[in-house]
mmCIF file of C-alpha atoms in Angstrom:
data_model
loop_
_atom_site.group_PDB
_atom_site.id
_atom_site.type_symbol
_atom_site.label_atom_id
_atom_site.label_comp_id
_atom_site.label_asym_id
_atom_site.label_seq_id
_atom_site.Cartn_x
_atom_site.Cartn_y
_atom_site.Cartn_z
ATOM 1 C CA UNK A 154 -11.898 15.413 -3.349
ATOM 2 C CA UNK A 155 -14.363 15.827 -1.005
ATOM 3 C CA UNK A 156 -16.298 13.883 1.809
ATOM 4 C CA UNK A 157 -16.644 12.937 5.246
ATOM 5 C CA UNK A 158 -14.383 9.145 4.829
ATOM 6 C CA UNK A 159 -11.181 10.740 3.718
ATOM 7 C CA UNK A 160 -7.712 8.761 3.491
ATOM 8 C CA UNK A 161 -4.922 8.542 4.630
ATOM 9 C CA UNK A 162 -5.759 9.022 8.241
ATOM 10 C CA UNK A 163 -3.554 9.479 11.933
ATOM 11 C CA UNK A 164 -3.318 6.155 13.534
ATOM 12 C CA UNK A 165 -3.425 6.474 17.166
ATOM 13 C CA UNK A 166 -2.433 3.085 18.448
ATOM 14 C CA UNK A 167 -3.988 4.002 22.368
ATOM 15 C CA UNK A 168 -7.231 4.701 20.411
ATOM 16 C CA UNK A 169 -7.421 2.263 18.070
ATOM 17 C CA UNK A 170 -9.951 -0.674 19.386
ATOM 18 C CA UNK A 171 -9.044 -4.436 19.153
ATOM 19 C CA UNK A 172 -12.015 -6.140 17.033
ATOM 20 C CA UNK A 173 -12.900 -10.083 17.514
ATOM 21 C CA UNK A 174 -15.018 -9.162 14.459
ATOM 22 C CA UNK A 175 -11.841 -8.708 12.028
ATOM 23 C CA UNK A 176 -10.291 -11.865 10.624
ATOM 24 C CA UNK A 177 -7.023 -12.169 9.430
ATOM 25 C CA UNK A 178 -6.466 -11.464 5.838
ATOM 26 C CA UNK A 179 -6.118 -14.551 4.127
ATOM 27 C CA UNK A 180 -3.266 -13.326 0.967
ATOM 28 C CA UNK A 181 -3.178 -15.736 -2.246
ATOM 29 C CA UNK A 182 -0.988 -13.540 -3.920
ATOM 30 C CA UNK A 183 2.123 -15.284 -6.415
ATOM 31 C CA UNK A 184 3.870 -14.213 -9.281
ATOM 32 C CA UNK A 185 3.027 -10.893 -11.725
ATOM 33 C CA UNK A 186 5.323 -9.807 -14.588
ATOM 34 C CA UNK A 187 6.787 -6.760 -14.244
ATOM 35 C CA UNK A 188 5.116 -4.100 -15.732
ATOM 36 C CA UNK A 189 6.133 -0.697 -13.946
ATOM 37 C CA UNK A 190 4.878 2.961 -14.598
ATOM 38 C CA UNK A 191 4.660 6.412 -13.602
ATOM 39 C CA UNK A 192 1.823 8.121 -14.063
ATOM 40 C CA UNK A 193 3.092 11.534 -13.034
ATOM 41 C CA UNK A 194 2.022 11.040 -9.976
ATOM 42 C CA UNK A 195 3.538 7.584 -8.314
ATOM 43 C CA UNK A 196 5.410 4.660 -9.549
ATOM 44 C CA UNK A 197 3.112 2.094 -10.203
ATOM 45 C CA UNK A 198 3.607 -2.348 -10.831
ATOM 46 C CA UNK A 199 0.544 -3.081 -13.001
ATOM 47 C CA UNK A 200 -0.082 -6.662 -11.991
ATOM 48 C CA UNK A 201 -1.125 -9.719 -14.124
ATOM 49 C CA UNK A 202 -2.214 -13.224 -13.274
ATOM 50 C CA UNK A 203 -5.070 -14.517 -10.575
ATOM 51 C CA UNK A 204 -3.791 -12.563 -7.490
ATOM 52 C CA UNK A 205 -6.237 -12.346 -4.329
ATOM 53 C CA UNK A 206 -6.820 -11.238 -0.967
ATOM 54 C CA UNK A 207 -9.247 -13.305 1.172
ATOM 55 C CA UNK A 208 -11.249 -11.007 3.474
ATOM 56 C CA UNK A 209 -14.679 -12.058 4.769
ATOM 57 C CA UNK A 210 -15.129 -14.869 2.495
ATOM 58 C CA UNK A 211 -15.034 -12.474 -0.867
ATOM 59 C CA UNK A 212 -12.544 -12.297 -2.983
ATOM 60 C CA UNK A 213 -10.471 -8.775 -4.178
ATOM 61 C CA UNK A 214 -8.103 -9.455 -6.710
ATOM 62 C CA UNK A 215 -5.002 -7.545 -6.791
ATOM 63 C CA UNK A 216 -4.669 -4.514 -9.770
ATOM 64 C CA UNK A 217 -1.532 -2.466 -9.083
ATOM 65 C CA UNK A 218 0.621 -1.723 -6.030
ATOM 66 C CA UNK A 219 2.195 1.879 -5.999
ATOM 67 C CA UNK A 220 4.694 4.009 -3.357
ATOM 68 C CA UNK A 221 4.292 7.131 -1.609
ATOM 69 C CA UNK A 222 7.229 9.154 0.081
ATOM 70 C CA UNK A 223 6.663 10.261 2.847
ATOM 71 C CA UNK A 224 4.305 7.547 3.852
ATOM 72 C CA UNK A 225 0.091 8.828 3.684
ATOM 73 C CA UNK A 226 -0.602 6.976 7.023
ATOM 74 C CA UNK A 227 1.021 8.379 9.981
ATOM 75 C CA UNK A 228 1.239 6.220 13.007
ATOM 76 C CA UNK A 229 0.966 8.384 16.253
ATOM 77 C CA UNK A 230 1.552 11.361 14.290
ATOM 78 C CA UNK A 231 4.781 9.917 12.584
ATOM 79 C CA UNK A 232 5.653 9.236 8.942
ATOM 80 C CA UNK A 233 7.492 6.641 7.841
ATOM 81 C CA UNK A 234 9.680 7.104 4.711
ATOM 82 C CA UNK A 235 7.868 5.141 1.854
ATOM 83 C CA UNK A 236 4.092 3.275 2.268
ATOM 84 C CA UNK A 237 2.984 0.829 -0.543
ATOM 85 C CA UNK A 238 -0.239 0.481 -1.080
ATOM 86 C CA UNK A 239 -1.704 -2.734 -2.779
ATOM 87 C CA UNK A 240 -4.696 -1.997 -4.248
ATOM 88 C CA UNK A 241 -7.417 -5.017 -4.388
ATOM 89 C CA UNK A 242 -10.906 -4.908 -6.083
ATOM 90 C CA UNK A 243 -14.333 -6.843 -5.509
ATOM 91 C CA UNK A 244 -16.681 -4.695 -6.927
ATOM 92 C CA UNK A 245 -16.709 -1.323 -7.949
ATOM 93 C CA UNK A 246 -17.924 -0.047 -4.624
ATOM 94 C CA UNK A 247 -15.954 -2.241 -2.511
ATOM 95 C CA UNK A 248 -11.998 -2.363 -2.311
ATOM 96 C CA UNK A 249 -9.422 -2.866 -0.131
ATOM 97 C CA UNK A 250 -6.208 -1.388 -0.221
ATOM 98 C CA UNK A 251 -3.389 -2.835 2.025
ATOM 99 C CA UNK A 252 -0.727 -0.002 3.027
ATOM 100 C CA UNK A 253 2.500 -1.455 4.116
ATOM 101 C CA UNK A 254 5.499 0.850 5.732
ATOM 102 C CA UNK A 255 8.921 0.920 4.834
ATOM 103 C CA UNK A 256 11.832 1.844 6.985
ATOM 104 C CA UNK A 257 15.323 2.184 7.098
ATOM 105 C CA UNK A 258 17.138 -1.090 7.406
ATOM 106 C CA UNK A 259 18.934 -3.674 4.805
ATOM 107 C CA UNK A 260 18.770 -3.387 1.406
ATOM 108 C CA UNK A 261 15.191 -3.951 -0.333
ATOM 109 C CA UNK A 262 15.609 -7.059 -3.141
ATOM 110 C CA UNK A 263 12.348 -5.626 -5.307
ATOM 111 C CA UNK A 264 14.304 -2.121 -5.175
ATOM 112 C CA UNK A 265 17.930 -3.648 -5.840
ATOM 113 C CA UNK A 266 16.428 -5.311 -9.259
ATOM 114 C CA UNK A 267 13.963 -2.618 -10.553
ATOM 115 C CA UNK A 268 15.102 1.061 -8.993
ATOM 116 C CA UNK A 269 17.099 1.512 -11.862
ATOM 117 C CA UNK A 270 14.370 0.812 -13.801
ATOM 118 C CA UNK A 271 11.908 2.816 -12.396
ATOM 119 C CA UNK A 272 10.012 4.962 -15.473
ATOM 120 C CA UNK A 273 9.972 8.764 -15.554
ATOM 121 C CA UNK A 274 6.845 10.600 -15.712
ATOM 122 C CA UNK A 275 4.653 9.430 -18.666
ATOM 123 C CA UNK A 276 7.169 6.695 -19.508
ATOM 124 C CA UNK A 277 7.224 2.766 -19.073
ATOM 125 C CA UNK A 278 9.341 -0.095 -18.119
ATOM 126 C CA UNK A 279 8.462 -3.825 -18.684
ATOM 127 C CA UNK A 280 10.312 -7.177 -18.913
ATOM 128 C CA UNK A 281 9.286 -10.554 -18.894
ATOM 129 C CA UNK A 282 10.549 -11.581 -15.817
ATOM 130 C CA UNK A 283 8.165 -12.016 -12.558
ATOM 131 C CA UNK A 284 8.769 -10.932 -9.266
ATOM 132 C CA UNK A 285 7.153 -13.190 -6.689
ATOM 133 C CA UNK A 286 4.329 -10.492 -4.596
ATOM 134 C CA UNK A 287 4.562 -12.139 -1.257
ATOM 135 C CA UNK A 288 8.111 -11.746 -0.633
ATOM 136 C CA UNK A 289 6.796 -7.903 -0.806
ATOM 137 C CA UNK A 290 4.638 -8.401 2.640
ATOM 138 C CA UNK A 291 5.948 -8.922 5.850
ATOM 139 C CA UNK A 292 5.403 -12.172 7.715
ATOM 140 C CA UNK A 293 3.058 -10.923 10.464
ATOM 141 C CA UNK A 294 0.170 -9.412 9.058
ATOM 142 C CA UNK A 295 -1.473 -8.095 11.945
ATOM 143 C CA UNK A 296 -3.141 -4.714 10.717
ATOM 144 C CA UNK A 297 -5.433 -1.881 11.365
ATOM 145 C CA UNK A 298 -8.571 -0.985 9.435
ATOM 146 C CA UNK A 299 -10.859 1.662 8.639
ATOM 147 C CA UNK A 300 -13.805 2.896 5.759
ATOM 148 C CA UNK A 301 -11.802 5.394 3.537
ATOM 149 C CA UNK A 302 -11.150 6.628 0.464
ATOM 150 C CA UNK A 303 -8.566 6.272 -2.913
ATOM 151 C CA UNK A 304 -6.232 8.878 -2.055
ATOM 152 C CA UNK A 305 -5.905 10.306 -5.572
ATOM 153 C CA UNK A 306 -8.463 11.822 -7.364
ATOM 154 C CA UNK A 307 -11.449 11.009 -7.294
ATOM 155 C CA UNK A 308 -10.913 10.103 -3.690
ATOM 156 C CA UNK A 309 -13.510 7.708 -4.325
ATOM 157 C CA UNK A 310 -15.406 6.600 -0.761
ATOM 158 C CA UNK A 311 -15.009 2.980 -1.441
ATOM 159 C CA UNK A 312 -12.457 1.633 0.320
ATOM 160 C CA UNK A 313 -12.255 -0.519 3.409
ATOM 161 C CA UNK A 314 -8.157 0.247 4.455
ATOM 162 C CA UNK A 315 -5.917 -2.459 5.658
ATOM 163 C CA UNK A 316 -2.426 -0.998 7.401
ATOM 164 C CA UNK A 317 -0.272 -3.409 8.510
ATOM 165 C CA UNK A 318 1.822 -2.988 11.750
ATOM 166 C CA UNK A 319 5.328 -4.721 10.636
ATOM 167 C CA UNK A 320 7.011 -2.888 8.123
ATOM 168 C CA UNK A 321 9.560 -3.612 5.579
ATOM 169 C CA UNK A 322 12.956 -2.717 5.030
ATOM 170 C CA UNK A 323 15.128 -0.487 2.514
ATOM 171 C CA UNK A 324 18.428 0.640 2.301
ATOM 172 C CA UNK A 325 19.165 4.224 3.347
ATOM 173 C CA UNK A 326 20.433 4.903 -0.448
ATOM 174 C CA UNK A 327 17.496 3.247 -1.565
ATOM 175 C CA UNK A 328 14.672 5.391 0.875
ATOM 176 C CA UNK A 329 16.621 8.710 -0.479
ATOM 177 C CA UNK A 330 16.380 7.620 -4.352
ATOM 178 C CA UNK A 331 12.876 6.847 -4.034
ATOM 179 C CA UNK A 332 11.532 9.633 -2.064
ATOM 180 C CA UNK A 333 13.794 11.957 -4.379
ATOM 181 C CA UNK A 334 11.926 10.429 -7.197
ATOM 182 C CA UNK A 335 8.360 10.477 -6.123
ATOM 183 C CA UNK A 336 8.786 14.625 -4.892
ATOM 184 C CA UNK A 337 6.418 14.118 -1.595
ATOM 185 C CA UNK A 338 3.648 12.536 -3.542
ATOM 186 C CA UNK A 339 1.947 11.922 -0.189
ATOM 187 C CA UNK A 340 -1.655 13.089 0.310
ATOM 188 C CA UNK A 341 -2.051 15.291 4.177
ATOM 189 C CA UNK A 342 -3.997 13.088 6.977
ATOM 190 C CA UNK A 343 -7.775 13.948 6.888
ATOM 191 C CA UNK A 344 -9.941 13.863 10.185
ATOM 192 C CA UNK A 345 -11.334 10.783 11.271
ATOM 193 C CA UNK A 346 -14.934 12.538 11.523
ATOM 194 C CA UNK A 347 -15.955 10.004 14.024
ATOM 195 C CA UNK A 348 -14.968 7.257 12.514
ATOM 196 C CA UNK A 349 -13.161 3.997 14.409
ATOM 197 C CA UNK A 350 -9.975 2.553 13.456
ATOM 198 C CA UNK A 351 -9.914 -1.208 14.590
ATOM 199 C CA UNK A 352 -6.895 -3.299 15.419
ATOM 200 C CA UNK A 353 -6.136 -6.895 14.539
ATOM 201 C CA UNK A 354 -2.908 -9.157 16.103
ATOM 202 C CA UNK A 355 -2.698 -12.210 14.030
#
């Protein structure tokens, strides 16, 4: 996993620079079943059905949304306790991955239904109920973004990075179960090697 576009990054909000050429990510995400695994290396929802984020007039349709404790992004040098990312493909060359923060607060519905559930390594859990993938966002979607990479092997160059300012909440219990689970599956910050991280406020 090398390269000069390396994620997860440091975001420094005083450095970041607000961009009138980002537009705000249009999300046409609704229902998936649930389909969870882990791979050995995060807890993953495989998703089903036509779900899209609109960015730039292209279409990347939604594959699998996974959690990393601590969170990969730090935000002036602080993690939060879980990130999700939601990983969205247009073409092999071009994704976008939207990384939303967790933090300590009331109790998480997705995580109330499914923690017990959640697979050990190599193993799977399905059902045919749906969970509905917007309730997993939070309202205001004002984000920053940056050219990175997948932060698993191959650490593929190919993604444009989406972090979104509001965060969600979880349960103490909840934060402590998960992060116990997932044994600091986080990948270190890499150096920005000149690149920019841009700001958007919906």
């Amino acid at each position: 996993c090398g390269g000069k576009v390396q994620s997860p990054i440091n975001i420094s909000t005083n450095e970041s620079t607000l961009s009138s050429e980002l537009n705000a990510i249009k999300v046409n995400y609704t229902t998936t079943n649930v389909d969870i695994i882990n791979n050995g290396h995060t807890v993953q929802f495989n998703v089903s059905g036509n779900n899209t984020l609109t960015i730039n007039d292209k279409d990347y349709k939604l594959l699998q949304f996974h959690f990393h404790a601590l969170s990969e992004h730090t935000v002036d040098g602080n993690h939060y306790p879980i990130e999700v990312h939601f990983v969205n493909k247009y073409s092999d060359s071009d994704y976008a991955v939207l990384g939303v923060m967790y933090e300590e607060g009331v109790e998480n519905e997705l995580f109330t239904k499914y923690l017990s559930h959640f697979p050990k390594v190599n193993e799977k859990y399905t059902t045919e109920e749906t969970i509905s993938l917007s309730n997993l966002l939070p309202e205001n979607m004002s984000y920053y973004n940056y050219n990175g990479s997948l932060t698993t092997p191959p650490c593929s160059e190919v993604v444009n990075w989406y972090v979104v300012k509001s965060s969600i909440e979880a349960s103490k219990t909840q934060i402590d179960e998960i992060s116990e689970m997932l044994h600091k599956n986080y990948r270190p910050v890499m150096p920005l090697n000149g690149r920019k991280v841009l700001s958007f406020n919906e």
